[in-house]
mmCIF file of C-alpha atoms in Angstrom:
data_model
loop_
_atom_site.group_PDB
_atom_site.id
_atom_site.type_symbol
_atom_site.label_atom_id
_atom_site.label_comp_id
_atom_site.label_asym_id
_atom_site.label_seq_id
_atom_site.Cartn_x
_atom_site.Cartn_y
_atom_site.Cartn_z
ATOM 1 C CA GLU A 1 59.367 -18.448 -10.645
ATOM 2 C CA VAL A 2 60.385 -13.442 -11.634
ATOM 3 C CA GLN A 3 58.802 -11.859 -8.786
ATOM 4 C CA LEU A 4 59.112 -8.470 -7.868
ATOM 5 C CA VAL A 5 57.562 -7.640 -4.116
ATOM 6 C CA GLN A 6 57.151 -4.558 -3.036
ATOM 7 C CA SER A 7 58.154 -2.567 0.298
ATOM 8 C CA GLY A 8 55.545 -2.038 2.271
ATOM 9 C CA ALA A 9 52.697 0.820 2.837
ATOM 10 C CA GLU A 10 53.771 4.197 3.511
ATOM 11 C CA VAL A 11 52.531 7.425 5.932
ATOM 12 C CA LYS A 12 53.901 10.042 5.206
ATOM 13 C CA LYS A 13 53.409 14.137 6.329
ATOM 14 C CA PRO A 14 53.965 16.941 3.717
ATOM 15 C CA GLY A 15 58.345 17.278 3.405
ATOM 16 C CA GLU A 16 59.042 14.427 4.609
ATOM 17 C CA SER A 17 61.542 12.177 2.484
ATOM 18 C CA LEU A 18 60.474 8.723 1.275
ATOM 19 C CA LYS A 19 62.143 6.557 -0.578
ATOM 20 C CA ILE A 20 60.525 2.712 -1.175
ATOM 21 C CA SER A 21 62.008 -0.320 -2.715
ATOM 22 C CA CYS A 22 60.815 -3.336 -4.890
ATOM 23 C CA LYS A 23 62.950 -6.038 -4.712
ATOM 24 C CA GLY A 24 63.355 -8.876 -7.580
ATOM 25 C CA SER A 25 63.691 -12.961 -7.649
ATOM 26 C CA GLY A 26 64.440 -15.458 -10.177
ATOM 27 C CA TYR A 27 65.646 -13.970 -13.450
ATOM 28 C CA SER A 28 68.882 -11.874 -13.780
ATOM 29 C CA PHE A 29 68.061 -8.528 -12.501
ATOM 30 C CA SER A 30 70.977 -6.108 -14.189
ATOM 31 C CA SER A 31 69.863 -7.765 -17.705
ATOM 32 C CA TYR A 32 66.110 -6.256 -17.266
ATOM 33 C CA TRP A 33 64.729 -2.738 -17.203
ATOM 34 C CA ILE A 34 62.483 -2.259 -14.691
ATOM 35 C CA GLY A 35 60.149 1.218 -13.474
ATOM 36 C CA TRP A 36 57.518 2.930 -12.110
ATOM 37 C CA VAL A 37 54.242 3.547 -12.563
ATOM 38 C CA ARG A 38 51.665 5.885 -10.698
ATOM 39 C CA GLN A 39 48.337 5.154 -10.046
ATOM 40 C CA MET A 40 46.405 8.083 -7.970
ATOM 41 C CA PRO A 41 43.009 7.139 -6.339
ATOM 42 C CA GLY A 42 39.860 6.365 -8.044
ATOM 43 C CA LYS A 43 42.952 6.737 -11.246
ATOM 44 C CA GLY A 44 44.068 6.031 -14.828
ATOM 45 C CA LEU A 45 47.846 4.487 -14.680
ATOM 46 C CA GLU A 46 51.036 6.997 -15.446
ATOM 47 C CA TRP A 47 55.121 6.242 -16.252
ATOM 48 C CA MET A 48 56.900 7.892 -13.760
ATOM 49 C CA GLY A 49 60.934 6.671 -14.924
ATOM 50 C CA ILE A 50 62.764 3.561 -15.941
ATOM 51 C CA ILE A 51 66.280 2.137 -14.965
ATOM 52 C CA TYR A 52 68.550 -0.939 -16.598
ATOM 53 C CA PRO A 53 70.115 -1.784 -13.013
ATOM 54 C CA GLY A 54 72.798 -3.352 -15.115
ATOM 55 C CA ASP A 55 74.225 0.041 -15.639
ATOM 56 C CA SER A 56 71.708 2.456 -14.145
ATOM 57 C CA ASP A 57 70.836 3.964 -17.759
ATOM 58 C CA THR A 58 67.358 6.450 -16.530
ATOM 59 C CA ARG A 59 64.554 7.647 -18.214
ATOM 60 C CA TYR A 60 62.071 9.776 -16.708
ATOM 61 C CA SER A 61 58.957 11.346 -18.552
ATOM 62 C CA PRO A 62 58.634 14.888 -18.515
ATOM 63 C CA SER A 63 56.034 14.410 -15.466
ATOM 64 C CA PHE A 64 58.334 12.999 -13.168
ATOM 65 C CA GLN A 65 61.784 14.317 -13.778
ATOM 66 C CA GLY A 66 63.194 15.939 -11.541
ATOM 67 C CA GLN A 67 59.927 15.351 -8.727
ATOM 68 C CA VAL A 68 61.018 11.824 -7.695
ATOM 69 C CA THR A 69 64.237 9.619 -8.194
ATOM 70 C CA ILE A 70 64.949 6.697 -9.642
ATOM 71 C CA SER A 71 67.801 4.074 -8.556
ATOM 72 C CA ALA A 72 68.301 0.885 -7.571
ATOM 73 C CA ASP A 73 71.538 -1.412 -5.934
ATOM 74 C CA LYS A 74 71.987 -4.737 -8.880
ATOM 75 C CA SER A 75 73.879 -6.322 -5.446
ATOM 76 C CA ILE A 76 70.672 -6.756 -3.602
ATOM 77 C CA SER A 77 68.415 -7.247 -6.806
ATOM 78 C CA THR A 78 66.243 -3.508 -5.501
ATOM 79 C CA ALA A 79 64.638 -0.913 -7.390
ATOM 80 C CA TYR A 80 63.603 2.472 -6.399
ATOM 81 C CA LEU A 81 61.375 5.025 -6.104
ATOM 82 C CA GLN A 82 62.597 8.172 -3.530
ATOM 83 C CA TRP A 83 61.140 11.494 -2.939
ATOM 84 C CA SER A 84 63.660 14.269 -1.064
ATOM 85 C CA SER A 85 59.512 15.772 0.060
ATOM 86 C CA LEU A 86 56.985 14.358 -0.257
ATOM 87 C CA LYS A 87 53.408 16.566 -1.129
ATOM 88 C CA ALA A 88 49.620 15.313 -0.779
ATOM 89 C CA SER A 89 49.639 14.774 -4.232
ATOM 90 C CA ASP A 90 52.115 12.442 -3.865
ATOM 91 C CA THR A 91 49.260 10.009 -2.444
ATOM 92 C CA ALA A 92 48.766 7.673 -4.758
ATOM 93 C CA MET A 93 49.971 3.113 -5.603
ATOM 94 C CA TYR A 94 52.611 2.870 -6.853
ATOM 95 C CA TYR A 95 54.057 -0.132 -8.902
ATOM 96 C CA CYS A 96 56.932 -1.884 -10.384
ATOM 97 C CA ALA A 97 57.027 -3.630 -13.691
ATOM 98 C CA ARG A 98 59.603 -5.596 -15.591
ATOM 99 C CA ARG A 99 60.094 -4.484 -18.872
ATOM 100 C CA ARG A 100 61.459 -6.506 -21.223
ATOM 101 C CA ARG A 101 61.659 -7.714 -25.406
ATOM 102 C CA GLY A 102 59.919 -10.477 -26.922
ATOM 103 C CA SER A 103 59.308 -11.660 -30.679
ATOM 104 C CA GLY A 104 59.019 -9.356 -32.676
ATOM 105 C CA SER A 105 61.409 -7.456 -30.957
ATOM 106 C CA TYR A 106 58.328 -5.603 -28.812
ATOM 107 C CA TRP A 107 58.800 -4.684 -25.756
ATOM 108 C CA TYR A 108 56.304 -5.202 -23.048
ATOM 109 C CA ASP A 109 55.345 -5.593 -19.179
ATOM 110 C CA ASP A 110 55.367 -8.867 -17.952
ATOM 111 C CA TYR A 111 55.423 -8.770 -14.234
ATOM 112 C CA TRP A 112 54.749 -6.543 -11.838
ATOM 113 C CA GLY A 113 54.590 -6.116 -8.516
ATOM 114 C CA GLN A 114 51.867 -5.774 -6.252
ATOM 115 C CA GLY A 115 51.841 -1.876 -5.617
ATOM 116 C CA THR A 116 52.917 0.543 -3.161
ATOM 117 C CA LEU A 117 50.959 2.976 -0.991
ATOM 118 C CA VAL A 118 51.784 5.908 -0.260
ATOM 119 C CA THR A 119 49.667 8.725 1.571
ATOM 120 C CA VAL A 120 51.077 11.727 2.267
ATOM 121 C CA SER A 121 49.121 13.653 5.019
ATOM 122 C CA SER A 122 49.772 16.592 8.126
ATOM 123 C CA GLU B 1 55.197 13.175 -25.146
ATOM 124 C CA ILE B 2 52.887 10.532 -26.734
ATOM 125 C CA VAL B 3 49.340 11.478 -25.912
ATOM 126 C CA MET B 4 47.093 8.180 -26.218
ATOM 127 C CA THR B 5 43.715 8.694 -26.190
ATOM 128 C CA GLN B 6 40.682 5.790 -25.798
ATOM 129 C CA SER B 7 37.586 5.365 -26.114
ATOM 130 C CA PRO B 8 35.270 4.814 -25.157
ATOM 131 C CA ALA B 9 35.707 5.886 -21.264
ATOM 132 C CA THR B 10 32.612 3.105 -20.437
ATOM 133 C CA LEU B 11 31.247 0.264 -22.078
ATOM 134 C CA SER B 12 28.508 -1.140 -20.470
ATOM 135 C CA VAL B 13 28.686 -4.881 -22.584
ATOM 136 C CA SER B 14 26.394 -8.093 -21.896
ATOM 137 C CA PRO B 15 28.056 -11.518 -21.385
ATOM 138 C CA GLY B 16 28.592 -13.166 -23.731
ATOM 139 C CA GLU B 17 28.852 -10.315 -26.666
ATOM 140 C CA ARG B 18 31.698 -8.866 -27.520
ATOM 141 C CA ALA B 19 33.001 -5.601 -26.847
ATOM 142 C CA THR B 20 35.679 -3.023 -29.592
ATOM 143 C CA LEU B 21 37.581 -1.074 -27.178
ATOM 144 C CA SER B 22 39.500 1.948 -29.255
ATOM 145 C CA CYS B 23 43.467 3.767 -28.305
ATOM 146 C CA ARG B 24 44.055 6.755 -30.386
ATOM 147 C CA ALA B 25 48.406 7.152 -30.052
ATOM 148 C CA SER B 26 48.804 12.081 -31.172
ATOM 149 C CA GLN B 27 51.832 10.432 -33.512
ATOM 150 C CA SER B 28 52.554 7.203 -35.212
ATOM 151 C CA VAL B 29 53.344 5.066 -32.586
ATOM 152 C CA SER B 30 54.504 1.563 -35.059
ATOM 153 C CA THR B 31 53.125 -1.500 -33.860
ATOM 154 C CA ASN B 32 55.123 -0.986 -30.826
ATOM 155 C CA LEU B 33 51.941 -0.567 -28.349
ATOM 156 C CA ALA B 34 50.340 -3.199 -25.213
ATOM 157 C CA TRP B 35 47.289 -4.262 -23.940
ATOM 158 C CA TYR B 36 46.500 -4.020 -19.738
ATOM 159 C CA GLN B 37 43.381 -4.890 -18.175
ATOM 160 C CA GLN B 38 43.276 -3.974 -14.355
ATOM 161 C CA LYS B 39 40.421 -6.012 -12.456
ATOM 162 C CA PRO B 40 40.250 -3.937 -8.268
ATOM 163 C CA GLY B 41 43.018 -4.587 -6.226
ATOM 164 C CA GLN B 42 44.779 -5.569 -8.379
ATOM 165 C CA ALA B 43 48.322 -4.635 -10.909
ATOM 166 C CA PRO B 44 47.930 -4.474 -14.596
ATOM 167 C CA ARG B 45 48.158 -7.424 -16.355
ATOM 168 C CA LEU B 46 49.248 -7.578 -20.040
ATOM 169 C CA LEU B 47 47.545 -9.394 -22.195
ATOM 170 C CA ILE B 48 48.362 -7.910 -26.336
ATOM 171 C CA TYR B 49 52.123 -6.634 -26.863
ATOM 172 C CA GLY B 50 53.257 -5.576 -30.430
ATOM 173 C CA ALA B 51 49.964 -4.328 -30.961
ATOM 174 C CA SER B 52 48.663 -7.960 -31.708
ATOM 175 C CA THR B 53 50.809 -10.584 -30.622
ATOM 176 C CA ARG B 54 48.942 -12.666 -26.945
ATOM 177 C CA ALA B 55 50.902 -12.914 -24.255
ATOM 178 C CA THR B 56 51.356 -16.427 -22.523
ATOM 179 C CA GLY B 57 48.528 -17.796 -21.612
ATOM 180 C CA ILE B 58 45.959 -14.992 -22.066
ATOM 181 C CA PRO B 59 43.000 -17.219 -23.899
ATOM 182 C CA ALA B 60 42.371 -16.387 -27.804
ATOM 183 C CA ARG B 61 39.137 -14.278 -27.286
ATOM 184 C CA PHE B 62 41.311 -11.310 -26.675
ATOM 185 C CA SER B 63 42.764 -9.999 -30.057
ATOM 186 C CA GLY B 64 44.447 -6.436 -31.047
ATOM 187 C CA SER B 65 45.715 -4.950 -34.268
ATOM 188 C CA GLY B 66 45.855 -1.807 -35.320
ATOM 189 C CA SER B 67 49.476 0.389 -36.651
ATOM 190 C CA GLY B 68 50.500 3.970 -36.584
ATOM 191 C CA THR B 69 47.482 6.005 -34.873
ATOM 192 C CA GLU B 70 45.036 3.548 -34.258
ATOM 193 C CA PHE B 71 44.297 -0.189 -32.402
ATOM 194 C CA THR B 72 41.990 -2.221 -31.630
ATOM 195 C CA LEU B 73 41.893 -3.824 -28.738
ATOM 196 C CA THR B 74 38.248 -7.045 -29.224
ATOM 197 C CA ILE B 75 36.827 -9.051 -26.649
ATOM 198 C CA SER B 76 34.496 -11.646 -29.017
ATOM 199 C CA SER B 77 33.010 -12.688 -26.191
ATOM 200 C CA LEU B 78 32.980 -11.365 -22.671
ATOM 201 C CA GLN B 79 32.914 -13.648 -19.213
ATOM 202 C CA SER B 80 32.233 -12.842 -16.049
ATOM 203 C CA GLU B 81 36.630 -12.465 -15.544
ATOM 204 C CA ASP B 82 36.847 -10.305 -18.323
ATOM 205 C CA PHE B 83 35.132 -7.389 -16.465
ATOM 206 C CA ALA B 84 37.461 -5.064 -15.421
ATOM 207 C CA VAL B 85 39.344 -2.017 -17.086
ATOM 208 C CA TYR B 86 41.455 -1.805 -20.202
ATOM 209 C CA TYR B 87 44.963 0.627 -20.763
ATOM 210 C CA CYS B 88 46.054 0.342 -24.113
ATOM 211 C CA GLN B 89 50.436 1.557 -23.732
ATOM 212 C CA GLN B 90 52.622 3.074 -26.176
ATOM 213 C CA TYR B 91 56.414 1.868 -26.272
ATOM 214 C CA ASN B 92 57.161 3.797 -29.212
ATOM 215 C CA GLN B 93 58.833 7.069 -26.130
ATOM 216 C CA TRP B 94 60.362 5.885 -24.079
ATOM 217 C CA PRO B 95 59.584 4.812 -20.618
ATOM 218 C CA GLY B 96 55.694 4.796 -22.371
ATOM 219 C CA THR B 97 52.216 7.071 -21.580
ATOM 220 C CA PHE B 98 49.297 4.413 -21.264
ATOM 221 C CA GLY B 99 45.861 5.904 -22.203
ATOM 222 C CA GLN B 100 43.562 6.422 -19.661
ATOM 223 C CA GLY B 101 40.869 3.382 -19.589
ATOM 224 C CA THR B 102 37.789 2.167 -20.567
ATOM 225 C CA LYS B 103 35.859 0.507 -17.921
ATOM 226 C CA VAL B 104 34.124 -2.566 -18.487
ATOM 227 C CA GLU B 105 31.409 -3.383 -17.007
ATOM 228 C CA ILE B 106 27.710 -5.518 -16.498
ATOM 229 C CA LYS B 107 24.629 -4.027 -19.038
#
């Protein structure tokens, strides 16, 4: 069974650093893209970026380029999202999702983590 | 960046009625488009990919159509479990962009 299990909720202060994780199981982690989606309180979904663990090829959405770092350790089937200096506006739920290519060569995101709530407050 | 615009923002529908949701792309995405359903407190769930292919386990009352810049998600007869927020997402330009969502609520 494919599963993506994310790390637990975090409460941080502005200016602090943070790294959250997403561990994949039940499939070949290195062979599928995996990415991160932000959902601010009461708002919609925003793609932040995506990584291919097999070779660490990483793509960022323009809004998030330089704001976060996405990485992966294929030896432990885990992807990461990190901030070097958090802001109050980073308060949100963060989801990881697996991307695959299906019939007709169309891409889609088929498995999602349960979400990690990050709260940044002084 | 490709901007996805969904309409309406909120759709009030009675159970058993048909719901039609629209999604427009700022430039052509061919048929590289998916639809997701999200219920409160849950992660999104894939419904449709390739603009019109239902994902595994998705009931036949959900259907998708369109290509280029105009897309539609139709729910033929709304069930109680279908009241949720629906997002379209384009995959033509990675990592992708979502529309702002359409909330389907009980009339």
